[in-house]
Short mmCIF file of N, CA and C and ligand atoms in Angstrom, two decimals:
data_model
loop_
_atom_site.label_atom_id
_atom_site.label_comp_id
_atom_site.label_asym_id
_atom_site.label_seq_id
_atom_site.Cartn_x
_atom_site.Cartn_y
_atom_site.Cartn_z
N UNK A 1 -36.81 -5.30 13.49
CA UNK A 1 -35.48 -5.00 14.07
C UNK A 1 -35.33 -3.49 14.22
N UNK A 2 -34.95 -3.41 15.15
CA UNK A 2 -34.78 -1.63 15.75
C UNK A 2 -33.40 -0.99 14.98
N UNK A 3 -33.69 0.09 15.27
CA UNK A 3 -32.43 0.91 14.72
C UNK A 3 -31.54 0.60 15.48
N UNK A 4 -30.16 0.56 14.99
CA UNK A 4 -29.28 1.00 16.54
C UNK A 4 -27.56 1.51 16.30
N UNK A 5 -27.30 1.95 16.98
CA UNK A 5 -26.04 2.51 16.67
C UNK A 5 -24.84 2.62 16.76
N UNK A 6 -23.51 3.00 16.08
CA UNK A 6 -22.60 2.00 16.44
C UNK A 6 -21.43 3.54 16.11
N UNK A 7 -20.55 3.32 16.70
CA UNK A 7 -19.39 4.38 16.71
C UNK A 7 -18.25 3.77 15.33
N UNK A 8 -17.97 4.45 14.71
CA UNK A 8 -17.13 4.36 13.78
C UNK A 8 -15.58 5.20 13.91
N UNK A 9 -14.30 4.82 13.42
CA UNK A 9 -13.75 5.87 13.23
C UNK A 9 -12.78 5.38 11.99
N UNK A 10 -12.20 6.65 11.25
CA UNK A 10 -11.01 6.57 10.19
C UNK A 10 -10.33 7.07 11.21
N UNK A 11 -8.91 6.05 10.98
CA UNK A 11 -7.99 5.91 11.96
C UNK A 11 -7.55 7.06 10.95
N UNK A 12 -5.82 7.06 11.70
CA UNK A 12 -4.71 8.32 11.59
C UNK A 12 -4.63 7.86 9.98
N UNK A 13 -4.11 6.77 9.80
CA UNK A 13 -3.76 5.98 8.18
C UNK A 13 -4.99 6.62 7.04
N UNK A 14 -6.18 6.49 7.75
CA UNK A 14 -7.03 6.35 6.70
C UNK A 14 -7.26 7.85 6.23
N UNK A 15 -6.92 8.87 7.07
CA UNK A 15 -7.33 10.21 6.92
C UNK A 15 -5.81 11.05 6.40
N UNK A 16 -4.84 10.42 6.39
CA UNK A 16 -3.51 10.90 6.07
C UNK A 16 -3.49 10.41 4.86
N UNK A 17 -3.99 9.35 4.28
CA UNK A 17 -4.23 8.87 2.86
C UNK A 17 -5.04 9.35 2.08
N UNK A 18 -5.98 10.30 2.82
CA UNK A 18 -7.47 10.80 1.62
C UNK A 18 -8.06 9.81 1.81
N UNK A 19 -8.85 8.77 2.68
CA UNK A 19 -9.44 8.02 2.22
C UNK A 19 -10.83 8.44 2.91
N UNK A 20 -10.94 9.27 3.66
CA UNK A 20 -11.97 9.98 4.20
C UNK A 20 -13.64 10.05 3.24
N UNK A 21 -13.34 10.48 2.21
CA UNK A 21 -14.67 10.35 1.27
C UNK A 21 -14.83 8.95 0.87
N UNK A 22 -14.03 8.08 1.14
CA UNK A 22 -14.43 6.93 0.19
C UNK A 22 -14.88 5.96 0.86
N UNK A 23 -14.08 6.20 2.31
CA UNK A 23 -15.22 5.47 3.71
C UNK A 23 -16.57 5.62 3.83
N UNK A 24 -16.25 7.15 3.85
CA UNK A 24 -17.76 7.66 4.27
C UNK A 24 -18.89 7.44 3.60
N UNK A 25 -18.83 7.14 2.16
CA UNK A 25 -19.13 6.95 1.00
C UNK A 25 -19.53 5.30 0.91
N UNK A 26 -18.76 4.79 1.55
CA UNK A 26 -19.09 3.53 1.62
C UNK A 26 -20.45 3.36 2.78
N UNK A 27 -20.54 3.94 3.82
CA UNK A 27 -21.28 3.57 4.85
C UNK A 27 -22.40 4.20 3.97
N UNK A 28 -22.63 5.49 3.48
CA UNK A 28 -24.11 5.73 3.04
C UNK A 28 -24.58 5.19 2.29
N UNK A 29 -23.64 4.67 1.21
CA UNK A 29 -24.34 3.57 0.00
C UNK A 29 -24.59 2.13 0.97
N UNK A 30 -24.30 2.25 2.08
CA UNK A 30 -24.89 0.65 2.31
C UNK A 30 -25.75 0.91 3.35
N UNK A 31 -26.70 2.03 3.49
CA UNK A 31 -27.69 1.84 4.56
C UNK A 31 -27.26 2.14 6.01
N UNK A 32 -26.16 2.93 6.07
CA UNK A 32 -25.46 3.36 7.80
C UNK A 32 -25.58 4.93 7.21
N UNK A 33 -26.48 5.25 8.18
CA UNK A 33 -26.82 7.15 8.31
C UNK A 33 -25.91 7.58 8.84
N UNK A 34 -25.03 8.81 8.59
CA UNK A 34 -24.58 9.46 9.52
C UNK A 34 -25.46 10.45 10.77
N UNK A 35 -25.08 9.86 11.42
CA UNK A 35 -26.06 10.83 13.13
C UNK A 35 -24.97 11.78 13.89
N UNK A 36 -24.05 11.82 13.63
CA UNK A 36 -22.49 12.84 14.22
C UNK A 36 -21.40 12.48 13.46
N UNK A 37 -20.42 13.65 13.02
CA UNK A 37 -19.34 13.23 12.42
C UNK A 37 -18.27 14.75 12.97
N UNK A 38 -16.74 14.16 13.10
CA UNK A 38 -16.14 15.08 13.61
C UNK A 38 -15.10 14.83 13.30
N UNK A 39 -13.86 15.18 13.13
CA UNK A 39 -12.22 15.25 13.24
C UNK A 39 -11.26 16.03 14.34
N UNK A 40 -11.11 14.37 15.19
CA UNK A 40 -10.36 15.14 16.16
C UNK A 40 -8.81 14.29 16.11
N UNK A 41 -7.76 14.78 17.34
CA UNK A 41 -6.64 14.02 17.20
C UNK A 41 -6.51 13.76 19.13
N UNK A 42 -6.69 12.52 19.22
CA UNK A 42 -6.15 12.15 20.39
C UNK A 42 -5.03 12.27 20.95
N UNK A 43 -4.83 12.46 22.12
CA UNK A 43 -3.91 12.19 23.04
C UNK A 43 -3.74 11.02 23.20
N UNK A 44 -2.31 10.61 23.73
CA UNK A 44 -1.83 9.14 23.79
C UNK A 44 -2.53 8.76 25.28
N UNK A 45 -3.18 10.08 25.86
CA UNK A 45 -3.56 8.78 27.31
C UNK A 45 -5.41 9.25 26.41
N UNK A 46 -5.67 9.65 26.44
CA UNK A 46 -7.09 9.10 25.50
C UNK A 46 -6.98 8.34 25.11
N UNK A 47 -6.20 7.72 24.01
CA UNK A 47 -6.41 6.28 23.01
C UNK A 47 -5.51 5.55 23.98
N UNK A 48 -5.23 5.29 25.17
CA UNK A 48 -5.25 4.74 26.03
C UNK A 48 -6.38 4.11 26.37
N UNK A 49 -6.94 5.13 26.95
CA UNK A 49 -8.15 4.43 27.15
C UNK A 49 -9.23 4.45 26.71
N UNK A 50 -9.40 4.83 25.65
CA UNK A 50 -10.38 4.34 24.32
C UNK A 50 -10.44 2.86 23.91
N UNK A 51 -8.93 2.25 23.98
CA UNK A 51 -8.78 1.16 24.00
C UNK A 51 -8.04 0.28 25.47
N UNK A 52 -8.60 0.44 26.26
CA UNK A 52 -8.48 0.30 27.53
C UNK A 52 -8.51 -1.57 27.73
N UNK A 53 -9.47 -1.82 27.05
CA UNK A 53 -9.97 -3.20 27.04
C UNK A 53 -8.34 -4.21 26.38
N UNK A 54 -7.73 -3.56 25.09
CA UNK A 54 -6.52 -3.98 24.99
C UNK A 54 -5.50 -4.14 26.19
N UNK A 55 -5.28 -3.33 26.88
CA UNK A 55 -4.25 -3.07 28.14
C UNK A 55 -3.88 -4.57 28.46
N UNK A 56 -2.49 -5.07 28.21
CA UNK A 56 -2.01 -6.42 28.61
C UNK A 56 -1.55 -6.63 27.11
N UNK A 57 -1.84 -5.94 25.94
CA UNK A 57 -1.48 -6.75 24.87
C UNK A 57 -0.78 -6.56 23.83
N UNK A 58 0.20 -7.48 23.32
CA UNK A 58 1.47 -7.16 23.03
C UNK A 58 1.15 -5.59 21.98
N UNK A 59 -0.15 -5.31 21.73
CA UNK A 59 0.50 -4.63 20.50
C UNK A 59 -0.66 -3.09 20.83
N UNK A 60 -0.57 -2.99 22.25
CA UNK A 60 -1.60 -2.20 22.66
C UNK A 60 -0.42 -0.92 22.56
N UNK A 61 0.62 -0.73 22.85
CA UNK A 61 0.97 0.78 23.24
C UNK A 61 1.88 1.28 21.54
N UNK A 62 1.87 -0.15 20.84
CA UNK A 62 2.39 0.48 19.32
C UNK A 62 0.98 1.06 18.91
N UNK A 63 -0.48 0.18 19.37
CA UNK A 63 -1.92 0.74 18.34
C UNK A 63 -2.03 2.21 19.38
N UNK A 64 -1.64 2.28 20.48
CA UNK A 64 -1.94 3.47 21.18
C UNK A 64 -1.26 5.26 20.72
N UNK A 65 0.02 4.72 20.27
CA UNK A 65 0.53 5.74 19.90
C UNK A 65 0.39 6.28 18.77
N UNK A 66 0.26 4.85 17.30
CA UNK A 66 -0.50 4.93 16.04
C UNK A 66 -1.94 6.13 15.98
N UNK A 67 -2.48 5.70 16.77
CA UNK A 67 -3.84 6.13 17.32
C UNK A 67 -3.84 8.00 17.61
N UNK A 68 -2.84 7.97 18.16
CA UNK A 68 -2.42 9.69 18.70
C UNK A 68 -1.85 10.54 17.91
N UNK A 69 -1.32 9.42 16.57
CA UNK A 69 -0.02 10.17 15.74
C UNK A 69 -0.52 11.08 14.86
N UNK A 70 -1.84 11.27 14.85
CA UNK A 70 -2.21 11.95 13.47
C UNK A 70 -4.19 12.21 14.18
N UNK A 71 -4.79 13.17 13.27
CA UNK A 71 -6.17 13.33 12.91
C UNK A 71 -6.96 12.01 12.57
N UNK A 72 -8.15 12.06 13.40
CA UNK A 72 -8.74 11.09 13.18
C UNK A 72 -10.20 11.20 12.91
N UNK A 73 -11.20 10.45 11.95
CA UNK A 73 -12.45 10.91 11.63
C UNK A 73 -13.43 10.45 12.92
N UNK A 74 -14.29 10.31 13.83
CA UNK A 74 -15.23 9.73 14.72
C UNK A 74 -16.37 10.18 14.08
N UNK A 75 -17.57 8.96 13.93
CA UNK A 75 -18.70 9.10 13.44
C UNK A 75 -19.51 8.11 14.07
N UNK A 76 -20.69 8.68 14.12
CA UNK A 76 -21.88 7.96 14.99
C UNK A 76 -22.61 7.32 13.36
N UNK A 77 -22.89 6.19 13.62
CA UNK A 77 -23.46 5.66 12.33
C UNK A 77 -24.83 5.02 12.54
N UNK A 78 -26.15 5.24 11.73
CA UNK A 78 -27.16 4.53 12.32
C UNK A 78 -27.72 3.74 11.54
N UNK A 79 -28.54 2.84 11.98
CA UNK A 79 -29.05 2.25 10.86
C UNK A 79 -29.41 0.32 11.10
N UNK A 80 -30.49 -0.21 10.61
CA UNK A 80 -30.73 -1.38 10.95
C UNK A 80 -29.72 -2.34 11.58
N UNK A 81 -29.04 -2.44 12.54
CA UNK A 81 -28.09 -4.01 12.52
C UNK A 81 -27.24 -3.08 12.41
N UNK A 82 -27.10 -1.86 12.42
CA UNK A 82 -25.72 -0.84 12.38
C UNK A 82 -24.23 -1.73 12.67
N UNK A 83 -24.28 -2.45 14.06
CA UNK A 83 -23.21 -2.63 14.24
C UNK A 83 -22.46 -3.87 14.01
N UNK A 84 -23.49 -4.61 13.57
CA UNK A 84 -23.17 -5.56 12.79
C UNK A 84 -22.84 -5.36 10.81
N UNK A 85 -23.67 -4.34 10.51
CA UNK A 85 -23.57 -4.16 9.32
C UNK A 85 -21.83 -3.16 8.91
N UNK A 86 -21.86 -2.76 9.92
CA UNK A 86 -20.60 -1.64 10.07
C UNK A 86 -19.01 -2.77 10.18
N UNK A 87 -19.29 -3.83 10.98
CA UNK A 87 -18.25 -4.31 10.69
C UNK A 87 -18.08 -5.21 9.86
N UNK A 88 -19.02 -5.85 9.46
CA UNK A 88 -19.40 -6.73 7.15
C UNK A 88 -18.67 -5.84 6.58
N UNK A 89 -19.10 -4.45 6.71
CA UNK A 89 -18.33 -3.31 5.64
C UNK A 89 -16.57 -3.37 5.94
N UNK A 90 -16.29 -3.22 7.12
CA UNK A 90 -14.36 -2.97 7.96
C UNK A 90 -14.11 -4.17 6.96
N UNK A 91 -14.74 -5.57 7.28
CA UNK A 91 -13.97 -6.68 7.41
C UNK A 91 -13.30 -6.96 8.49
N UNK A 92 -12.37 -8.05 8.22
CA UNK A 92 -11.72 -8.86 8.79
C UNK A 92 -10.55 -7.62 9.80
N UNK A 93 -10.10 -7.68 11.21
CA UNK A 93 -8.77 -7.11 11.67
C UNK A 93 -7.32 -6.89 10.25
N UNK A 94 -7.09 -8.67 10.25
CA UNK A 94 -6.01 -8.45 9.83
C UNK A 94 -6.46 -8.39 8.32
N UNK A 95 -5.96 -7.42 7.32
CA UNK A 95 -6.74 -7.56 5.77
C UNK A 95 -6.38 -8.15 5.02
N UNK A 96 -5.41 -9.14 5.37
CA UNK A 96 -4.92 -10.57 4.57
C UNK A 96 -6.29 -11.44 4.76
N UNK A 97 -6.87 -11.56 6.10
CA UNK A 97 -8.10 -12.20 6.25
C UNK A 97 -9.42 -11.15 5.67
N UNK A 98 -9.46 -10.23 5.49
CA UNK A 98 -10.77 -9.63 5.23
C UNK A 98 -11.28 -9.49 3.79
N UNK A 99 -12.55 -10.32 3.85
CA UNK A 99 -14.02 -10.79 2.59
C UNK A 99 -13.08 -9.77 1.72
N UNK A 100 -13.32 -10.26 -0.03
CA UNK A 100 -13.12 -9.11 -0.85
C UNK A 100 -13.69 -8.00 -0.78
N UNK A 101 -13.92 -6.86 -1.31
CA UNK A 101 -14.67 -5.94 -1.30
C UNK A 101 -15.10 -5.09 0.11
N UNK A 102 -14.63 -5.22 1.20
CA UNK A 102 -14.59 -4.82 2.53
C UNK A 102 -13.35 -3.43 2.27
N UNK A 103 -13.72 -3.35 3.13
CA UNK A 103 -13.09 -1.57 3.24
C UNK A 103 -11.00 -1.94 4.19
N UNK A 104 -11.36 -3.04 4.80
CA UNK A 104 -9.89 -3.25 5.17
C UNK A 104 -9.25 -4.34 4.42
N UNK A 105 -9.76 -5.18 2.96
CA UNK A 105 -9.35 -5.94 2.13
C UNK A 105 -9.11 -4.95 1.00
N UNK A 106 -9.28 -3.77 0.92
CA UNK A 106 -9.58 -2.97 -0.61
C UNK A 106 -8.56 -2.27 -0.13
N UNK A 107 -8.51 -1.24 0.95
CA UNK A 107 -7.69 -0.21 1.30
C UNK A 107 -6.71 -0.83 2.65
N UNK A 108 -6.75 -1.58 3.21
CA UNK A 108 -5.28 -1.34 4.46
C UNK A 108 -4.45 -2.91 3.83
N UNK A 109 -3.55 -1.93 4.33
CA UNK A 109 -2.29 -3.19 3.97
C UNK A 109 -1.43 -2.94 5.15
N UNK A 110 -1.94 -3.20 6.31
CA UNK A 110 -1.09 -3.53 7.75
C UNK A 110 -2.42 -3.48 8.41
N UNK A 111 -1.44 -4.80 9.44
CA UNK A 111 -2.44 -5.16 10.43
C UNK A 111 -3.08 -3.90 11.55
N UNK A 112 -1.76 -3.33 11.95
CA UNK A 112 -2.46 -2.27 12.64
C UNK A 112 -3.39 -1.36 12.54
N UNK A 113 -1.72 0.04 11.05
CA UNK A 113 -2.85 1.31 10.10
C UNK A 113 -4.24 0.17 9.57
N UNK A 114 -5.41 -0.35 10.24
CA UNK A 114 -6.42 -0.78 9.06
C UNK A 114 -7.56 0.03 8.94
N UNK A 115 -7.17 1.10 8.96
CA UNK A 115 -8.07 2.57 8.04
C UNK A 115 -9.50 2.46 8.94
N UNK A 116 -9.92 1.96 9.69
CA UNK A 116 -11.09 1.95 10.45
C UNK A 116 -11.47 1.24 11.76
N UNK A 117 -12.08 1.52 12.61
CA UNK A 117 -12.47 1.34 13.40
C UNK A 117 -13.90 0.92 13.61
N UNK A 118 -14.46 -0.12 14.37
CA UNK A 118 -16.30 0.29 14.64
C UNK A 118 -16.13 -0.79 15.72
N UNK A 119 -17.35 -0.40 16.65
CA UNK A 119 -17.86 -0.61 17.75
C UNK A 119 -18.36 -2.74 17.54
N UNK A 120 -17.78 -3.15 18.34
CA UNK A 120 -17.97 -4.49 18.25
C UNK A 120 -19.60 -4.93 19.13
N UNK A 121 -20.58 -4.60 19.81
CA UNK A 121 -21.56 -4.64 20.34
C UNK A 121 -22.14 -3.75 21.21
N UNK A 122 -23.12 -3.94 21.42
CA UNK A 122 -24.40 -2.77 22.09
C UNK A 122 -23.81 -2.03 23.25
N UNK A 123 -22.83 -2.72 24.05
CA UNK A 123 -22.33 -2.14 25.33
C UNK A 123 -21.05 -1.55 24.62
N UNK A 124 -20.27 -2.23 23.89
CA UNK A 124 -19.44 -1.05 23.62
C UNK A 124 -20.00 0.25 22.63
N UNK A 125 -20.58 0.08 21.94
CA UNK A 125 -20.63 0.96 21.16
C UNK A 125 -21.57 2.43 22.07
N UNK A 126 -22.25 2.20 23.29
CA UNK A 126 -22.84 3.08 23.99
C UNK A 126 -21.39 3.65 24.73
N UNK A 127 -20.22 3.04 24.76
CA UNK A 127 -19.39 3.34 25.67
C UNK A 127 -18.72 4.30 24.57
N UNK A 128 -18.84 3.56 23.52
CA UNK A 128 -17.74 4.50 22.71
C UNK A 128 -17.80 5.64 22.21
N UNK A 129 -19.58 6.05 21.77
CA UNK A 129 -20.09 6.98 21.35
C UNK A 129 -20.30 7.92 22.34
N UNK A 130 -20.25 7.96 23.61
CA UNK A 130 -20.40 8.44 24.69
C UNK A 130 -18.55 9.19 24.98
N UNK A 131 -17.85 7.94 24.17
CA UNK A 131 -16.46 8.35 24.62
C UNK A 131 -15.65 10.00 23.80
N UNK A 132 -16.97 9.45 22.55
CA UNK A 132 -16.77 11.40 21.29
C UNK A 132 -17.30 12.12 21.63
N UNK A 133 -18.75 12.03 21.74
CA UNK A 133 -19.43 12.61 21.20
C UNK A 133 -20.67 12.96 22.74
N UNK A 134 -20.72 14.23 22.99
CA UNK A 134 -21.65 15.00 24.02
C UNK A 134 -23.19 14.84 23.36
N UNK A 135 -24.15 14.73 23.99
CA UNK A 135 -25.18 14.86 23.40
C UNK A 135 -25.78 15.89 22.75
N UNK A 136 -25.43 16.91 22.59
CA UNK A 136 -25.16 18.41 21.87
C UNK A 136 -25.07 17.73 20.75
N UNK A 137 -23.66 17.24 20.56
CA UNK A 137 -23.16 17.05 18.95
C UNK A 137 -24.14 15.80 18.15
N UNK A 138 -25.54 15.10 18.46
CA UNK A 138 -26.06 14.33 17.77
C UNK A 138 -27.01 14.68 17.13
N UNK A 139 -26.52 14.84 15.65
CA UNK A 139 -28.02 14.86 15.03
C UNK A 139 -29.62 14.43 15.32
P1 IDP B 201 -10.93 -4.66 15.44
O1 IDP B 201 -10.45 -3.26 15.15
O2 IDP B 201 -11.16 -5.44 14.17
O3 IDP B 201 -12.11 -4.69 16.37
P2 IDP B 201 -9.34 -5.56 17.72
O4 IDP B 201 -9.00 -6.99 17.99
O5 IDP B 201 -10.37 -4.92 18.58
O6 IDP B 201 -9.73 -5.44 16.17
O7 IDP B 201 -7.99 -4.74 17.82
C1 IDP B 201 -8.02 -3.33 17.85
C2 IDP B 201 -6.98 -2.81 16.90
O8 IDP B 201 -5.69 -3.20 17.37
C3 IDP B 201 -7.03 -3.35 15.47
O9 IDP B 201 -7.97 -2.70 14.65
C4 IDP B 201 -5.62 -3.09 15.00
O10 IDP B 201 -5.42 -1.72 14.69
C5 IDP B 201 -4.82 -3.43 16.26
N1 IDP B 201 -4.39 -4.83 16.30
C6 IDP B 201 -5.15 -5.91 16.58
N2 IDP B 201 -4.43 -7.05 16.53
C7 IDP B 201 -3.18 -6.67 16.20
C8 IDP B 201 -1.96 -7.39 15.99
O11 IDP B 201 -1.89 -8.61 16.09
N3 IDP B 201 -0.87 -6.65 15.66
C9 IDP B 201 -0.91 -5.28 15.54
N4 IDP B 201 -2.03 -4.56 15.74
C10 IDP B 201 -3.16 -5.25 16.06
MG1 MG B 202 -12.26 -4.13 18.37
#
């Protein structure tokens, strides 16, 4: 199985909480390399269309503005099954549903703030990492 790679981010919640080391911390103890890492803060028409694919849905322009309200971590993560292994670690969306020990069952308590983000498959995650990060900024 090939390497492959998957876009991550600590939302506004997760980085306004300190939870920044304990994410990050989580991905290296489980085998996801960091390959780029940055802190930026979106604009509301960026996380527009960052999440573009939402557009139509009831809860797209409350996660859009959430999204803009604050500093946010973006990280390129690598590593076997990256993007499958990256979201085992998130868990579940809502963290009433997410496995114990998952990073949105341990730390978020709302459906929206859920402290992280990652790339759901191969086409998005080329879209998304493409959407941070210049090829300059990759390790
Ligand atoms: P994911 O982040 O687990 O991939 P998506 O379905 O792609 O979940 O939704 C993107 C983001 O939109 C979620 O992480 C969450 O912040 C927000 N979201 C999803 N569903 C709801 C909802 O029913 N109410 C409020 N916010 C939601
Ligand atoms: Mg998603």
């Amino acid at each position: 199985m090939a390497k492959e790679q998957t876009l991550s981010l600590i939302k506004p919640d997760g980085v306004a909480r300190g939870l920044v080391g304990e994410v990050i911390g989580r991905f290296e103890k489980n085998g996801l390399q960091i390959r780029a890492l940055k802190m930026v803060r979106l604009t509301l028409e960026e996380a527009r269309a960052f999440y573009a694919v939402h557009q139509g849905r009831s809860f797209y322009d409350s996660l859009t503005r959430f999204m803009s309200s604050g500093p946010i971590v973006a990280l390129i993560l690598e590593g076997e099954e990256a993007i499958r292994r990256n979201r085992e670690l998130m868990g579940a969306t809502d963290w009433r549903q997410a496995e114990a020990g998952t990073i949105r069952a341990d730390l978020a308590r709302d459906i929206e703030a859920n402290v992280v983000h990652g790339s759901d498959g191969p086409e998005t995650a080329a879209r998304e990492i493409a959407f941070f990060f210049s090829e300059l900024e990759k390790a």
